[in-house]
PDB file of C-alpha atoms in Angstrom:
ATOM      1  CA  UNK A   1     135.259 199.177  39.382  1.00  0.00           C
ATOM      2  CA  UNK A   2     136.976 196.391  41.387  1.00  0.00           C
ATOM      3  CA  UNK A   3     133.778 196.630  44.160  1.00  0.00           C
ATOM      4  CA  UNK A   4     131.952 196.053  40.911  1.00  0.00           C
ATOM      5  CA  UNK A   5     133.433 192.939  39.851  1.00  0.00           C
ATOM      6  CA  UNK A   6     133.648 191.604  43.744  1.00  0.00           C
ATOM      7  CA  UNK A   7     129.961 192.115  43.893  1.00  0.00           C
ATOM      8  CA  UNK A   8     128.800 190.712  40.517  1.00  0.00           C
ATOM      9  CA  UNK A   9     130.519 187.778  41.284  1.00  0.00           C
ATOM     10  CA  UNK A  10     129.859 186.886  44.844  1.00  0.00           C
ATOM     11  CA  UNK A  11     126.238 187.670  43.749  1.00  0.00           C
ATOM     12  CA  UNK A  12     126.303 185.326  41.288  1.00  0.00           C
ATOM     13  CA  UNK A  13     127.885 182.423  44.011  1.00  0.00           C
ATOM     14  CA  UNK A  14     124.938 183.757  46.105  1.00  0.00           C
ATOM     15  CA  UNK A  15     122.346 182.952  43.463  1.00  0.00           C
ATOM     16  CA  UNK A  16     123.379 180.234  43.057  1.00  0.00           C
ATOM     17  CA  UNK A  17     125.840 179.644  40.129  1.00  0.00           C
ATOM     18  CA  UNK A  18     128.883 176.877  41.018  1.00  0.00           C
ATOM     19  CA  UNK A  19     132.553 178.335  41.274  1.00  0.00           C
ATOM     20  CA  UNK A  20     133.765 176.888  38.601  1.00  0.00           C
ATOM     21  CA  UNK A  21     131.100 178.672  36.324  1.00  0.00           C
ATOM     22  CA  UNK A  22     132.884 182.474  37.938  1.00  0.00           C
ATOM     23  CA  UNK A  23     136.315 180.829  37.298  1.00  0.00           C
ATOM     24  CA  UNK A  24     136.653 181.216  40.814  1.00  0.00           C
ATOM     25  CA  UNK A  25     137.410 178.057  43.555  1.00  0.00           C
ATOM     26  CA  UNK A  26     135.509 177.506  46.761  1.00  0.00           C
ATOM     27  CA  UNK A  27     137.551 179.329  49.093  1.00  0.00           C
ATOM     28  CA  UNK A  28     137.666 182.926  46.613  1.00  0.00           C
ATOM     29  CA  UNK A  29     134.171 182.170  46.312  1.00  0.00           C
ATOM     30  CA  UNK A  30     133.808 182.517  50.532  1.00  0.00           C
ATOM     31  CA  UNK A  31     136.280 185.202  50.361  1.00  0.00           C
ATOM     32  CA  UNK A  32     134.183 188.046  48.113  1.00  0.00           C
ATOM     33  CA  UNK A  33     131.339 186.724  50.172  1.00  0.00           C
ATOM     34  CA  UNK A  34     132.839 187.771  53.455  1.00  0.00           C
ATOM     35  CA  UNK A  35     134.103 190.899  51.968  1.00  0.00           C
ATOM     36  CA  UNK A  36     130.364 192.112  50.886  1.00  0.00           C
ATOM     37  CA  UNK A  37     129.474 191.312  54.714  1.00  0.00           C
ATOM     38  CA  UNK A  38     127.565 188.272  54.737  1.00  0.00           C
ATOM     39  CA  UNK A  39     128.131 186.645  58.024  1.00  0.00           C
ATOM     40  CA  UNK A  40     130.545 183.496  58.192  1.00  0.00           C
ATOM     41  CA  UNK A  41     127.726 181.288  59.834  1.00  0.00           C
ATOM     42  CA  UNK A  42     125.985 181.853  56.732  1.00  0.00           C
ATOM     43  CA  UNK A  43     128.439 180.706  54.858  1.00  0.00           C
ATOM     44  CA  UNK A  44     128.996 177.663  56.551  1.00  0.00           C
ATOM     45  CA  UNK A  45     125.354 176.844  56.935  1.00  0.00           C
ATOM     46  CA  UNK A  46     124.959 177.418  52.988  1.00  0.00           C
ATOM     47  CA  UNK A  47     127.774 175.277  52.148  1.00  0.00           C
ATOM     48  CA  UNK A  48     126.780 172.487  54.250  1.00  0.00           C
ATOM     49  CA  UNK A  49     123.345 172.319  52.660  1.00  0.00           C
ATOM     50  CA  UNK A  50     124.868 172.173  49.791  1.00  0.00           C
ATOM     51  CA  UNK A  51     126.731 168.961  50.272  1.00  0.00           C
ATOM     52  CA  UNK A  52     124.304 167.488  52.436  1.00  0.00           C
ATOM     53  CA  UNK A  53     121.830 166.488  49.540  1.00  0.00           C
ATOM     54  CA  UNK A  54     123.939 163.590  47.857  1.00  0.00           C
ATOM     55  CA  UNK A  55     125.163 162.239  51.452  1.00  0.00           C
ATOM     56  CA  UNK A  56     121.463 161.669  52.597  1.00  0.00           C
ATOM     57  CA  UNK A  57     120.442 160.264  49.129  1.00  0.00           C
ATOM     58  CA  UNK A  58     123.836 158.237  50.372  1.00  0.00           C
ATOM     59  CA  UNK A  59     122.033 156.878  53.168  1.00  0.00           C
ATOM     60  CA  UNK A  60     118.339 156.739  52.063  1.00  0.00           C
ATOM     61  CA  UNK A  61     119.292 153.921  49.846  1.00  0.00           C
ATOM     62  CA  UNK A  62     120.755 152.158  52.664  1.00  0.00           C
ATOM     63  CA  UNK A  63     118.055 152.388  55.067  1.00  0.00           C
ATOM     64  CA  UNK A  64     115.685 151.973  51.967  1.00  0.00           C
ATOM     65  CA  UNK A  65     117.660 148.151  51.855  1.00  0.00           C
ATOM     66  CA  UNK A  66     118.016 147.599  54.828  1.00  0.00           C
ATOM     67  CA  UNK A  67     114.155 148.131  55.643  1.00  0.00           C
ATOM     68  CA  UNK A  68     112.803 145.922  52.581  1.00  0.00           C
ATOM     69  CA  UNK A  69     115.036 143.622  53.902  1.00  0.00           C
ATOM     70  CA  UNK A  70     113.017 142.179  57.078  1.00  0.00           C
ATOM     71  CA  UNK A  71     113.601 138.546  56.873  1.00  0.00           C
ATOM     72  CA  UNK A  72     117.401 138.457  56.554  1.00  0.00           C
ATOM     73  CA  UNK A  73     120.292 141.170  57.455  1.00  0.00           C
ATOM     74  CA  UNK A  74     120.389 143.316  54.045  1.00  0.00           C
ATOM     75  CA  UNK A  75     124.388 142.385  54.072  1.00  0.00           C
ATOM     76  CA  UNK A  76     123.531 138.661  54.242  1.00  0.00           C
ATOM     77  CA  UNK A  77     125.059 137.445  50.682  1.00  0.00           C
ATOM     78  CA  UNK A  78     128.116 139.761  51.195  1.00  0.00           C
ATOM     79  CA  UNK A  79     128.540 141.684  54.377  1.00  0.00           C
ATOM     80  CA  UNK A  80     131.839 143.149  52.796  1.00  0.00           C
ATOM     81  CA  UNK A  81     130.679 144.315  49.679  1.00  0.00           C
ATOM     82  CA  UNK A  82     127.585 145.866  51.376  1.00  0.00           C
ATOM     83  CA  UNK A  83     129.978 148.328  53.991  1.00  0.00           C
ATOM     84  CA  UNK A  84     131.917 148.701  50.341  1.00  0.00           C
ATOM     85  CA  UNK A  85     129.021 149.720  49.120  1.00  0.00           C
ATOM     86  CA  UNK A  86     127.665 152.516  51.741  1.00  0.00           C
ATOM     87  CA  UNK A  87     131.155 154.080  52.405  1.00  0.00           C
ATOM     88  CA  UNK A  88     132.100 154.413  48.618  1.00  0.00           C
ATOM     89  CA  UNK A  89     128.715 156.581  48.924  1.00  0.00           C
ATOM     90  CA  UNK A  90     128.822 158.256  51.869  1.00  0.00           C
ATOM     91  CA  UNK A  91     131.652 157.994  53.356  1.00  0.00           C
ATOM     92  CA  UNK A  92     134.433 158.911  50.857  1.00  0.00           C
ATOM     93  CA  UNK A  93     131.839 162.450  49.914  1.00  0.00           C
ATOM     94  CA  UNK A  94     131.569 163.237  53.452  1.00  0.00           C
ATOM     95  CA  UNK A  95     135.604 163.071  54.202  1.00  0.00           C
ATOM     96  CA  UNK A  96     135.853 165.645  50.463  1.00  0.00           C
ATOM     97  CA  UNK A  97     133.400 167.686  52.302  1.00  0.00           C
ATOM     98  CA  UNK A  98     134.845 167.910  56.070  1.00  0.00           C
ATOM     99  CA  UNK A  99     138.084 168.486  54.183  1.00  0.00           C
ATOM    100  CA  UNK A 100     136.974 171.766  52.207  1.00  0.00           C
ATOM    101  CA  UNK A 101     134.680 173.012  55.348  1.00  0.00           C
ATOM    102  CA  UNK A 102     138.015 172.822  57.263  1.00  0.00           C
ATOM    103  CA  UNK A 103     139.619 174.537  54.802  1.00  0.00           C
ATOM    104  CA  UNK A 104     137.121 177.466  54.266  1.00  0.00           C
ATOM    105  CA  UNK A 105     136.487 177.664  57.931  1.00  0.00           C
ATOM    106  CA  UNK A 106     138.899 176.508  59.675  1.00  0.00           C
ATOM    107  CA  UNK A 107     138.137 178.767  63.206  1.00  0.00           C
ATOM    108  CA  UNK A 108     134.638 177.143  63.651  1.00  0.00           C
ATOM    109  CA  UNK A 109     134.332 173.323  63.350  1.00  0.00           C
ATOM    110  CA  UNK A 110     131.125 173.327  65.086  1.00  0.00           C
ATOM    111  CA  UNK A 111     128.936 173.167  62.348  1.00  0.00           C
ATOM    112  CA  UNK A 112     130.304 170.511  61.079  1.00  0.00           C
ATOM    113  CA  UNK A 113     130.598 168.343  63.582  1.00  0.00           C
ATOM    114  CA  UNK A 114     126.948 168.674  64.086  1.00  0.00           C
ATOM    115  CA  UNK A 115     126.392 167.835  60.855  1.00  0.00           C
ATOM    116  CA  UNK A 116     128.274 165.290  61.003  1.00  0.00           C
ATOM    117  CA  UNK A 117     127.059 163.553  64.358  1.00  0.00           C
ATOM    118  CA  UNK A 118     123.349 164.164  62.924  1.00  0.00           C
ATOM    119  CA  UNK A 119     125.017 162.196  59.771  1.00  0.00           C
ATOM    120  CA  UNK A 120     126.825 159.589  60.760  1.00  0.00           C
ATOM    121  CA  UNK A 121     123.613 158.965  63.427  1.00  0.00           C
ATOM    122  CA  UNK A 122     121.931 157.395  60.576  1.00  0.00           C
ATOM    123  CA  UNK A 123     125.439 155.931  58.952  1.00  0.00           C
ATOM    124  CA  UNK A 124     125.957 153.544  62.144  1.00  0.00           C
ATOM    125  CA  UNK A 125     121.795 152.927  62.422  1.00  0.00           C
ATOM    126  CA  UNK A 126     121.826 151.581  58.795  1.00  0.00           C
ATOM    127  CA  UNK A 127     125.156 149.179  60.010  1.00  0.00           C
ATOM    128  CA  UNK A 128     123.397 148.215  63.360  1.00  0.00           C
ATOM    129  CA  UNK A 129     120.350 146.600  61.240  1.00  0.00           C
ATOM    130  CA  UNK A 130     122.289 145.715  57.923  1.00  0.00           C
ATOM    131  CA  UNK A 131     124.802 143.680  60.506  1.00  0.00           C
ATOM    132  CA  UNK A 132     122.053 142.493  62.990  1.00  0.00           C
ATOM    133  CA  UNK A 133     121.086 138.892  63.066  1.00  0.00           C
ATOM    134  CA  UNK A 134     118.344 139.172  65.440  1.00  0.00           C
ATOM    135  CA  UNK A 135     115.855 138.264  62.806  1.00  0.00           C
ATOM    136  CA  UNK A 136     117.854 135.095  62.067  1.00  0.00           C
ATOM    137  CA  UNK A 137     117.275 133.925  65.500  1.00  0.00           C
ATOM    138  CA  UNK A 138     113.518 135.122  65.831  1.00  0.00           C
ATOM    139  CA  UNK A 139     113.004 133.258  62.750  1.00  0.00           C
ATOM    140  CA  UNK A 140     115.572 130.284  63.737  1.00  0.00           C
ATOM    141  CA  UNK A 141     113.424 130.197  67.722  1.00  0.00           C
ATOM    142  CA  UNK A 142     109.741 130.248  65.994  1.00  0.00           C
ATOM    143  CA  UNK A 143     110.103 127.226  63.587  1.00  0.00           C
ATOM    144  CA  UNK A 144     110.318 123.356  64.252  1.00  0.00           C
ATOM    145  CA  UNK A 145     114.346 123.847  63.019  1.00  0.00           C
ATOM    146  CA  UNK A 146     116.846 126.376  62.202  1.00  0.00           C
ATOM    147  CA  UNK A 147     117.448 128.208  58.790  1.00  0.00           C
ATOM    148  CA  UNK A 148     121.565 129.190  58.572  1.00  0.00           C
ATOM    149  CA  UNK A 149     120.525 131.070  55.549  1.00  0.00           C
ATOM    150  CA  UNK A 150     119.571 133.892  57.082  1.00  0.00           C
ATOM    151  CA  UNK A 151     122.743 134.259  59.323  1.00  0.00           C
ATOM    152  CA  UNK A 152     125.382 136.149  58.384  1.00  0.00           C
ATOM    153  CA  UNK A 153     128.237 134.223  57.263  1.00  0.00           C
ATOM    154  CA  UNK A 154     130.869 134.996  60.507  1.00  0.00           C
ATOM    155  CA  UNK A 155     133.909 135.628  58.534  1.00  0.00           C
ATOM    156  CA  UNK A 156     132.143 138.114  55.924  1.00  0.00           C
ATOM    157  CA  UNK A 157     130.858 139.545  59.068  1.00  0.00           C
ATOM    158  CA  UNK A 158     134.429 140.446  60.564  1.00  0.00           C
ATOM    159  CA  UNK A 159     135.624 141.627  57.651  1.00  0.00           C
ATOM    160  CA  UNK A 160     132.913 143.627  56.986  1.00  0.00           C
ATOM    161  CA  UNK A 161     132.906 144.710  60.589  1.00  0.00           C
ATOM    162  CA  UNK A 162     137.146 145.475  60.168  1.00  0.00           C
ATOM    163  CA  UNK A 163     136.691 147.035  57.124  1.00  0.00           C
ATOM    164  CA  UNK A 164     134.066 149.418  58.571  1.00  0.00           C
ATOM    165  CA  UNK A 165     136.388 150.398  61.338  1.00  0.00           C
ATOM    166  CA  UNK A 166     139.134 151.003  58.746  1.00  0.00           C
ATOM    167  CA  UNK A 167     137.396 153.607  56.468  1.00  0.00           C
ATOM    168  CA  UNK A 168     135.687 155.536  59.287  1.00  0.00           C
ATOM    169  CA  UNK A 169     139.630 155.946  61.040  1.00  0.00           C
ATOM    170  CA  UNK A 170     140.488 158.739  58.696  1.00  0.00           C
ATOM    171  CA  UNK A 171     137.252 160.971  59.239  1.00  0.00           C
ATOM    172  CA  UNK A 172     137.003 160.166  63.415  1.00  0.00           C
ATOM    173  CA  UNK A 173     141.378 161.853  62.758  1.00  0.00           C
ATOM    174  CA  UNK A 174     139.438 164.522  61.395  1.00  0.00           C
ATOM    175  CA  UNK A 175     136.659 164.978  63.048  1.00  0.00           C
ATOM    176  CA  UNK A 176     137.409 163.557  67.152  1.00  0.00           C
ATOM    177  CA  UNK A 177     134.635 165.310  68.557  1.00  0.00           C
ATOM    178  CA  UNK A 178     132.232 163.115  66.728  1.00  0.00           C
ATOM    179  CA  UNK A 179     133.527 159.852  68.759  1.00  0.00           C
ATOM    180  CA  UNK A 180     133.330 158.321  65.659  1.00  0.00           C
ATOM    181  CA  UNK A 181     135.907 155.296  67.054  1.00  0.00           C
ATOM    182  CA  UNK A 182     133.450 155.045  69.567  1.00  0.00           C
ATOM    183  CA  UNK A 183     130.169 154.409  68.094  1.00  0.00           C
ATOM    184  CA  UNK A 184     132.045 151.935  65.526  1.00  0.00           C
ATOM    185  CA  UNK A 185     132.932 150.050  68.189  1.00  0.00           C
ATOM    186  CA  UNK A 186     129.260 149.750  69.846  1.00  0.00           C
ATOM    187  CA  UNK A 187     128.405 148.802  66.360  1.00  0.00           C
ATOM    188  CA  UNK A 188     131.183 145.811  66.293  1.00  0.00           C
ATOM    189  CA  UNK A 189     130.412 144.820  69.676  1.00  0.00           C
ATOM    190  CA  UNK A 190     126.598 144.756  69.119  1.00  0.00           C
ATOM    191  CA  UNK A 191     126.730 142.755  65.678  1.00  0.00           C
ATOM    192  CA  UNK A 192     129.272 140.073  67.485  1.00  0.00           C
ATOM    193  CA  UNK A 193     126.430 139.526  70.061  1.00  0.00           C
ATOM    194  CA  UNK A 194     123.910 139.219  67.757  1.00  0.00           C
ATOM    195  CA  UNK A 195     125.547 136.817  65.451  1.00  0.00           C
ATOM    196  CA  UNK A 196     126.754 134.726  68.240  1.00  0.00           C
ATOM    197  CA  UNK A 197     123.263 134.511  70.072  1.00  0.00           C
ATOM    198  CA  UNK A 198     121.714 133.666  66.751  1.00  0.00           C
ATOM    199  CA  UNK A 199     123.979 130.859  66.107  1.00  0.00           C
ATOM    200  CA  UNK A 200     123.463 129.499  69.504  1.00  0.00           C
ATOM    201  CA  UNK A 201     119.259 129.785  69.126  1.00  0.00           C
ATOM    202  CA  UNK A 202     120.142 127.666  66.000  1.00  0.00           C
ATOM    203  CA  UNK A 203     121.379 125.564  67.700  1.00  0.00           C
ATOM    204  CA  UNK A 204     118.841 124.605  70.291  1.00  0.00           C
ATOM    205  CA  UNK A 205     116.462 124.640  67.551  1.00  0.00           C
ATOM    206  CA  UNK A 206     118.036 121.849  65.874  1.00  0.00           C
ATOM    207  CA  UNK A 207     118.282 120.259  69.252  1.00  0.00           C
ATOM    208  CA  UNK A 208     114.630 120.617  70.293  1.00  0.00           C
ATOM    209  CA  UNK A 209     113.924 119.544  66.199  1.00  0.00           C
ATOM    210  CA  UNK A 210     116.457 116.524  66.755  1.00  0.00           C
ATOM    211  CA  UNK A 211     114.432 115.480  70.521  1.00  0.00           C
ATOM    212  CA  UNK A 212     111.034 116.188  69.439  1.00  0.00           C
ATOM    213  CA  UNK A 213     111.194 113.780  65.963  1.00  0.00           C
ATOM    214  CA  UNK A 214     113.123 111.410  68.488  1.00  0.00           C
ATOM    215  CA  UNK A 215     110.342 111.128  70.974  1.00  0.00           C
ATOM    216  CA  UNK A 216     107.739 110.915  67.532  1.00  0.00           C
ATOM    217  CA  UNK A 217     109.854 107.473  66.711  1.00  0.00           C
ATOM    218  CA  UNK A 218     108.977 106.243  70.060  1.00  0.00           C
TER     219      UNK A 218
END
């Protein structure tokens, strides 16, 4: 009779229904699971697709801002609130779910960190171009002047940048074989550049503006 019960309810986790629907949590859910035989990689494949959904709806609207964003950096009224923004989404759901997988499965930590480098590939992408003021000096190096507006404003920008670095600390703790620390810091680096050469471009815009409606006057 007890086989019975195991078996109805890991059958109904397997089709499907949520833990809290068996009055069961997560990890008695994986238990009955692994005691009807189904292989742990299963498991941990099946959990992570089920997670995975709401973290890459996470980052589609990102990228989906960042890429109708073309003629300024998608972060340019508030670089801050825009890394807020993304790791309130994604960030904060993927730490819940590294915590449970480790948890559940703590002998094989594989799987999840490919997941997560796959993951956070597109995370630090979507920061790259939301922090990237390359377009500001394309724009700024193509026109008779310069147009600040479509720099990032350099203090937002660092503490947008330090705030980054902050949130991601707890999950690269978690997770070191991801080189999370790493990548946020190619990320930092690269958006410095870019802002600086932008401002400088600017600036010999306005120059060559300033010398070529000098010579006009002439």
């Amino acid at each position: 009779e007890e086989e019975e019960e195991v078996g109805a309810a890991a059958a109904g986790a397997g089709a499907g229904a949520g833990a809290g629907d068996l009055g069961l949590d997560m990890s008695e859910c994986v238990e009955l699971l692994e005691k009807l035989g189904t292989p742990q990689g299963e498991l941990q494949n099946d959990y992570l697709n089920s997670r995975r959904p709401a973290l890459e709806a996470a980052l589609a609207k990102a990228e989906s801002s960042v890429s109708s964003s073309s003629a300024s950096p998608a972060a340019a009224a508030d670089p801050k609130e825009f890394i807020v923004a993304l790791n309130h989404a994604f960030l904060e759901d993927f730490h819940s779910m590294a915590s449970e997988y480790l948890e559940l499965f703590p002998q094989d930590r594989a799987p999840l960190v490919a997941a997560g480098r796959d993951l956070f590939g597109r995370y630090f992408k979507v920061a790259r171009a939301a922090f990237s003021s390359d377009a500001a000096a394309a724009a700024a190096s193509d026109t008779s002047g310069s147009d600040s507006t479509g720099l990032l404003p350099a203090k937002g920008l660092m503490v947008a940048l330090a705030t980054m670095a902050a949130d991601l600390s707890g999950i690269h703790r978690m997770l070191p074989e991801a080189a999370l620390g790493d990548r946020a810091t190619e990320v930092v680096e690269r958006s410095v550049r870019s802002r600086v050469g932008a401002a400088f471009t600017s600036l010999e815009a306005d120059l060559a503006s300033a010398l070529a409606a000098a010579a006009a006057t002439v």
